[in-house]
Tab-separated table of C-alpha atoms in Angstrom:
chain	number	residue	atom	x	y	z
A	1	MET	CA	-1.121	-14.027	-14.342
A	2	ALA	CA	0.282	-11.381	-12.029
A	3	LYS	CA	0.983	-12.368	-8.425
A	4	LEU	CA	2.221	-11.099	-5.013
A	5	ILE	CA	4.975	-12.713	-3.025
A	6	LEU	CA	4.535	-12.165	0.695
A	7	SER	CA	7.717	-12.206	2.790
A	8	MET	CA	9.124	-11.122	6.176
A	9	ASP	CA	12.748	-10.653	7.002
A	10	GLY	CA	13.748	-12.256	3.690
A	11	LEU	CA	11.623	-15.370	4.357
A	12	VAL	CA	8.956	-16.112	1.675
A	13	LEU	CA	5.633	-16.865	3.342
A	14	LYS	CA	3.308	-17.410	0.340
A	15	GLU	CA	2.417	-16.409	-3.114
A	16	ILE	CA	-0.966	-14.828	-3.916
A	17	PRO	CA	-2.151	-14.823	-7.546
A	18	LEU	CA	-4.214	-11.685	-8.471
A	19	THR	CA	-7.297	-13.503	-9.769
A	20	LYS	CA	-9.847	-10.970	-8.568
A	21	GLU	CA	-10.561	-7.432	-9.803
A	22	ARG	CA	-10.272	-6.112	-6.234
A	23	THR	CA	-7.863	-7.700	-3.730
A	24	THR	CA	-7.982	-6.192	-0.247
A	25	ILE	CA	-5.038	-6.127	2.233
A	26	GLY	CA	-5.394	-5.618	6.011
A	27	ARG	CA	-5.276	-6.919	9.488
A	28	LYS	CA	-9.059	-7.980	9.684
A	29	PRO	CA	-9.936	-11.591	8.665
A	30	HIS	CA	-12.281	-10.574	5.933
A	31	ASN	CA	-9.432	-9.211	3.724
A	32	ASP	CA	-8.214	-11.253	0.794
A	33	ILE	CA	-4.658	-10.858	2.164
A	34	GLN	CA	-4.753	-10.874	5.914
A	35	ILE	CA	-1.598	-9.636	7.703
A	36	ASP	CA	-2.073	-10.099	11.495
A	37	ASN	CA	0.287	-7.365	12.617
A	38	LEU	CA	-0.364	-4.217	14.584
A	39	ALA	CA	1.538	-2.076	12.062
A	40	VAL	CA	-1.157	-3.001	9.419
A	41	SER	CA	-4.514	-1.371	9.569
A	42	GLY	CA	-7.823	-3.272	9.598
A	43	GLU	CA	-8.394	-2.364	5.997
A	44	HIS	CA	-5.006	-1.136	4.867
A	45	ALA	CA	-4.844	-1.157	1.081
A	46	VAL	CA	-6.480	-2.586	-2.094
A	47	ILE	CA	-5.219	-3.750	-5.415
A	48	VAL	CA	-7.437	-3.331	-8.402
A	49	THR	CA	-6.596	-5.573	-11.312
A	50	ILE	CA	-8.073	-4.988	-14.758
A	51	LEU	CA	-6.764	-7.475	-17.452
A	52	ASN	CA	-2.957	-7.048	-17.293
A	53	ASP	CA	-2.950	-3.787	-15.211
A	54	SER	CA	-2.833	-3.703	-11.376
A	55	PHE	CA	-3.268	-0.521	-9.383
A	56	LEU	CA	-2.448	-0.146	-5.648
A	57	GLU	CA	-4.328	2.282	-3.398
A	58	ASP	CA	-3.853	3.100	0.318
A	59	LEU	CA	-7.141	3.121	2.163
A	60	GLY	CA	-6.252	5.798	4.648
A	61	SER	CA	-4.133	3.459	6.790
A	62	THR	CA	-2.543	4.566	10.032
A	63	ASN	CA	1.043	3.876	9.109
A	64	GLY	CA	0.724	4.337	5.336
A	65	THR	CA	1.755	2.227	2.385
A	66	VAL	CA	5.316	2.289	0.934
A	67	VAL	CA	6.277	1.142	-2.523
A	68	ASN	CA	10.076	0.873	-3.337
A	69	GLY	CA	10.927	3.084	-0.330
A	70	ASN	CA	8.445	5.836	-1.166
A	71	PRO	CA	5.087	6.452	0.608
A	72	ILE	CA	2.160	6.423	-1.864
A	73	LYS	CA	-1.536	7.039	-1.949
A	74	LYS	CA	-2.124	5.545	-5.409
A	75	HIS	CA	0.362	3.662	-7.504
A	76	PHE	CA	0.397	1.819	-10.798
A	77	LEU	CA	2.214	-1.384	-10.073
A	78	GLN	CA	5.105	-2.557	-12.259
A	79	ASN	CA	7.073	-5.785	-12.418
A	80	ASN	CA	9.252	-6.255	-9.255
A	81	ASP	CA	7.680	-3.370	-7.314
A	82	VAL	CA	8.033	-4.004	-3.552
A	83	VAL	CA	5.136	-2.934	-1.303
A	84	GLU	CA	6.104	-2.511	2.400
A	85	LEU	CA	3.572	-2.932	5.157
A	86	GLY	CA	5.369	-2.754	8.500
A	87	LYS	CA	7.819	-5.645	8.621
A	88	TYR	CA	6.082	-7.466	5.792
A	89	LYS	CA	6.826	-7.074	2.074
A	90	LEU	CA	4.676	-7.853	-0.986
A	91	LYS	CA	6.702	-8.171	-4.172
A	92	PHE	CA	4.585	-7.628	-7.326
A	93	VAL	CA	5.401	-10.002	-10.208
A	94	GLY	CA	3.657	-8.994	-13.401
A	95	GLU	CA	3.180	-10.964	-16.630
A	96	ALA	CA	6.207	-11.189	-18.830
A	97	ALA	CA	5.884	-9.059	-22.022
A	98	PRO	CA	5.214	-11.318	-25.028
A	99	THR	CA	8.146	-11.706	-27.409
A	100	GLY	CA	7.752	-11.209	-31.181
A	101	THR	CA	6.836	-14.586	-32.684
A	102	GLY	CA	4.989	-16.009	-35.584
A	103	GLU	CA	3.822	-13.699	-38.405
A	104	LYS	CA	4.760	-10.448	-36.662
A	105	ALA	CA	8.330	-11.517	-36.179
A	106	ASP	CA	8.568	-12.842	-39.759
A	107	PHE	CA	7.186	-9.554	-41.071
A	108	GLU	CA	9.763	-7.499	-38.996
A	109	LYS	CA	12.577	-9.725	-40.150
A	110	THR	CA	11.480	-9.383	-43.845
A	111	MET	CA	11.386	-5.567	-43.516
A	112	VAL	CA	14.913	-5.661	-42.187
A	113	LEU	CA	16.296	-7.912	-44.872
A	114	ARG	CA	14.615	-6.388	-47.922
A	115	PRO	CA	16.752	-3.189	-48.227
A	116	SER	CA	20.048	-5.287	-48.366
A	117	GLN	CA	18.382	-7.600	-50.907
A	118	MET	CA	17.440	-4.561	-53.123
A	119	LYS	CA	20.962	-3.306	-52.899
A	120	ALA	CA	22.513	-6.698	-53.896
A	121	ALA	CA	20.050	-7.061	-56.739
A	122	ALA	CA	20.708	-3.570	-58.070
A	123	ASP	CA	24.544	-4.190	-57.785
A	124	GLN	CA	24.195	-7.460	-59.708
A	125	ALA	CA	22.058	-5.935	-62.412
A	126	LYS	CA	24.513	-3.081	-62.782
A	127	ALA	CA	27.485	-5.464	-63.183
A	128	MET	CA	25.716	-7.503	-65.767
A	129	ALA	CA	24.756	-4.477	-67.749
A	130	THR	CA	28.381	-3.188	-67.662
A	131	ALA	CA	29.764	-6.609	-68.729
A	132	ALA	CA	27.325	-6.650	-71.616
A	133	ALA	CA	28.245	-3.165	-72.848
A	134	THR	CA	32.036	-3.945	-72.888
A	135	GLN	CA	31.706	-7.316	-74.687
A	136	PRO	CA	30.750	-7.561	-78.404
A	137	GLY	CA	27.701	-9.548	-79.572
A	138	ALA	CA	23.983	-9.154	-79.362
A	139	ALA	CA	23.505	-12.197	-77.239
A	140	GLN	CA	25.195	-10.639	-74.147
A	141	ALA	CA	23.179	-7.407	-74.582
A	142	ALA	CA	20.014	-9.394	-74.781
A	143	VAL	CA	20.854	-11.271	-71.573
A	144	ALA	CA	21.514	-8.012	-69.793
A	145	GLN	CA	18.234	-6.583	-71.064
A	146	ARG	CA	16.270	-9.617	-69.891
A	147	SER	CA	18.062	-9.971	-66.512
A	148	THR	CA	17.751	-6.443	-65.251
A	149	PRO	CA	13.902	-6.164	-65.378
A	150	SER	CA	13.360	-9.620	-63.839
A	151	LEU	CA	15.686	-8.903	-60.895
A	152	GLU	CA	13.980	-5.578	-60.258
A	153	LYS	CA	10.467	-7.216	-60.491
A	154	SER	CA	11.436	-9.910	-57.881
A	155	VAL	CA	12.315	-7.348	-55.212
A	156	PRO	CA	9.187	-6.213	-53.356
A	157	SER	CA	8.792	-2.640	-52.054
A	158	ALA	CA	9.969	-1.956	-48.521
A	159	THR	CA	7.972	1.185	-47.908
A	160	PRO	CA	7.250	1.315	-44.144
A	161	PRO	CA	3.552	1.512	-43.064
A	162	ALA	CA	2.202	4.967	-42.201
A	163	ALA	CA	2.253	5.755	-38.511
A	164	LYS	CA	-1.035	5.605	-36.704
A	165	PRO	CA	-2.482	8.884	-35.274
A	166	ALA	CA	-2.012	9.396	-31.577
A	167	GLN	CA	-4.946	8.555	-29.299
A	168	PRO	CA	-6.817	11.583	-28.207
A	169	MET	CA	-6.583	12.334	-24.445
A	170	GLY	CA	-9.762	11.690	-22.471
A	171	ALA	CA	-11.142	13.685	-19.581
A	172	ILE	CA	-14.252	13.835	-17.396
A	173	GLN	CA	-16.218	16.863	-16.315
A	174	LEU	CA	-18.371	16.648	-13.103
A	175	LEU	CA	-21.981	17.651	-13.793
A	176	SER	CA	-23.383	17.402	-10.307
A	177	GLY	CA	-22.242	17.343	-6.649
A	178	ALA	CA	-20.087	19.758	-4.671
A	179	ASN	CA	-17.311	19.772	-7.358
A	180	ALA	CA	-19.628	20.344	-10.397
A	181	GLY	CA	-17.808	21.935	-13.277
A	182	LYS	CA	-14.381	20.583	-12.479
A	183	GLU	CA	-12.467	18.565	-15.015
A	184	LEU	CA	-10.126	15.592	-14.554
A	185	GLU	CA	-7.705	14.663	-17.313
A	186	LEU	CA	-7.393	10.889	-17.779
A	187	SER	CA	-3.664	10.715	-18.523
A	188	LYS	CA	-2.870	7.779	-16.280
A	189	PRO	CA	-3.359	4.128	-17.277
A	190	LEU	CA	-5.805	3.669	-14.392
A	191	THR	CA	-8.029	6.188	-12.603
A	192	THR	CA	-10.197	5.186	-9.662
A	193	LEU	CA	-13.455	6.995	-9.174
A	194	GLY	CA	-16.309	6.746	-6.621
A	195	LYS	CA	-16.640	6.231	-2.849
A	196	PRO	CA	-15.055	3.221	-1.150
A	197	GLY	CA	-17.693	1.087	0.521
A	198	VAL	CA	-20.413	2.658	-1.627
A	199	GLN	CA	-19.582	2.419	-5.264
A	200	VAL	CA	-16.127	2.302	-6.923
A	201	ALA	CA	-15.160	2.080	-10.619
A	202	VAL	CA	-11.928	2.162	-12.602
A	203	LEU	CA	-11.370	3.997	-15.886
A	204	THR	CA	-8.583	2.464	-17.936
A	205	ARG	CA	-6.710	3.935	-20.815
A	206	ARG	CA	-5.865	1.375	-23.501
A	207	PRO	CA	-4.658	1.539	-27.136
A	208	GLN	CA	-8.280	0.868	-28.230
A	209	GLY	CA	-9.637	3.804	-26.206
A	210	TYR	CA	-11.100	4.315	-22.646
A	211	PHE	CA	-13.075	1.738	-20.632
A	212	ILE	CA	-15.001	1.802	-17.354
A	213	THR	CA	-15.151	-1.220	-15.074
A	214	HIS	CA	-17.205	-1.794	-12.034
A	215	VAL	CA	-15.139	-2.717	-8.951
A	216	GLU	CA	-17.173	-2.216	-5.749
A	217	GLY	CA	-20.781	-1.686	-4.735
A	218	ALA	CA	-24.207	-3.354	-5.037
A	219	ASN	CA	-25.092	-1.434	-8.137
A	220	ARG	CA	-22.945	-0.989	-11.139
A	221	PRO	CA	-22.250	2.468	-12.660
A	222	ALA	CA	-24.588	3.652	-15.369
A	223	VAL	CA	-23.547	5.047	-18.806
A	224	ASN	CA	-26.208	7.088	-20.535
A	225	GLY	CA	-28.838	5.842	-18.209
A	226	GLN	CA	-28.041	2.107	-18.624
A	227	GLN	CA	-26.005	0.006	-15.970
A	228	ILE	CA	-22.865	-1.416	-17.375
A	229	GLY	CA	-22.196	-5.279	-17.330
A	230	THR	CA	-19.487	-7.159	-15.640
A	231	ALA	CA	-16.982	-6.722	-18.537
A	232	PRO	CA	-15.143	-3.431	-19.241
A	233	HIS	CA	-17.458	-1.042	-21.014
A	234	ALA	CA	-15.989	1.122	-23.821
A	235	LEU	CA	-16.597	4.807	-23.492
A	236	LYS	CA	-17.556	7.091	-26.339
A	237	ASP	CA	-17.244	10.825	-26.641
A	238	HIS	CA	-19.811	12.677	-24.470
A	239	ASP	CA	-20.999	9.605	-22.662
A	240	VAL	CA	-22.675	10.551	-19.304
A	241	ILE	CA	-21.577	8.400	-16.364
A	242	GLU	CA	-23.470	8.027	-13.067
A	243	LEU	CA	-21.406	6.861	-10.254
A	244	ALA	CA	-21.876	7.104	-6.444
A	245	GLY	CA	-24.614	9.631	-6.876
A	246	VAL	CA	-22.574	11.923	-9.114
A	247	LYS	CA	-22.999	12.590	-12.754
A	248	MET	CA	-20.053	13.209	-15.009
A	249	GLU	CA	-19.433	13.529	-18.711
A	250	PHE	CA	-16.642	11.688	-20.508
A	251	PHE	CA	-15.166	13.568	-23.547
A	252	LEU	CA	-12.095	13.452	-25.806
A	253	LYS	CA	-9.945	16.538	-26.005
A	254	ALA	CA	-9.091	17.810	-29.498
């Protein structure tokens, strides 16, 4: 589980695990992470966490939010990123990437070893065939004839699997509101949509496709006229999303 390490002047104050989808940061007591300092706004920033992805957004704070020395409005958090809020620092510690174990590691190891095994088997078969040809007697020739096919048969093919086609790029087109007709390409891992305090959702780009997740608001977003549940909802080509009073169409670019 990802977490934040709060510190000031190099002194660690506490660790905060990111267990919620929406973690608010600010000076007011209702925030999930309260920092009682005048340099921090009442509602300073928010971290949206969807599965293993965390996304930081400044909420229009007075003094701004800085990550790794650079002011940001929206930022996809990565391991060891340092968020600066006045004299305070929040270090983001993400989950460690899983190492190859079990069947996957065995498969990769086999694919590496097989070419050398094939070469060794071919060299051995060639040597035996040469020896049989240079020595008299039918017995040696028969051994060479029997050995070569059996060695070739014991070596499996090492043909690499075909590469999967690249995932199509997703986009949304606004169908209503002041910006009707505009398009937004969903090239980032996380895209926040909606109005803070009214209704907010996050669109995530994953290897399996695009998903929409409700983050804030009394009512959940609707897809094709039906409200989504609490879990991330998979989007299909030409789905119509209703969010914060605005209709938009999700589509996949060719």
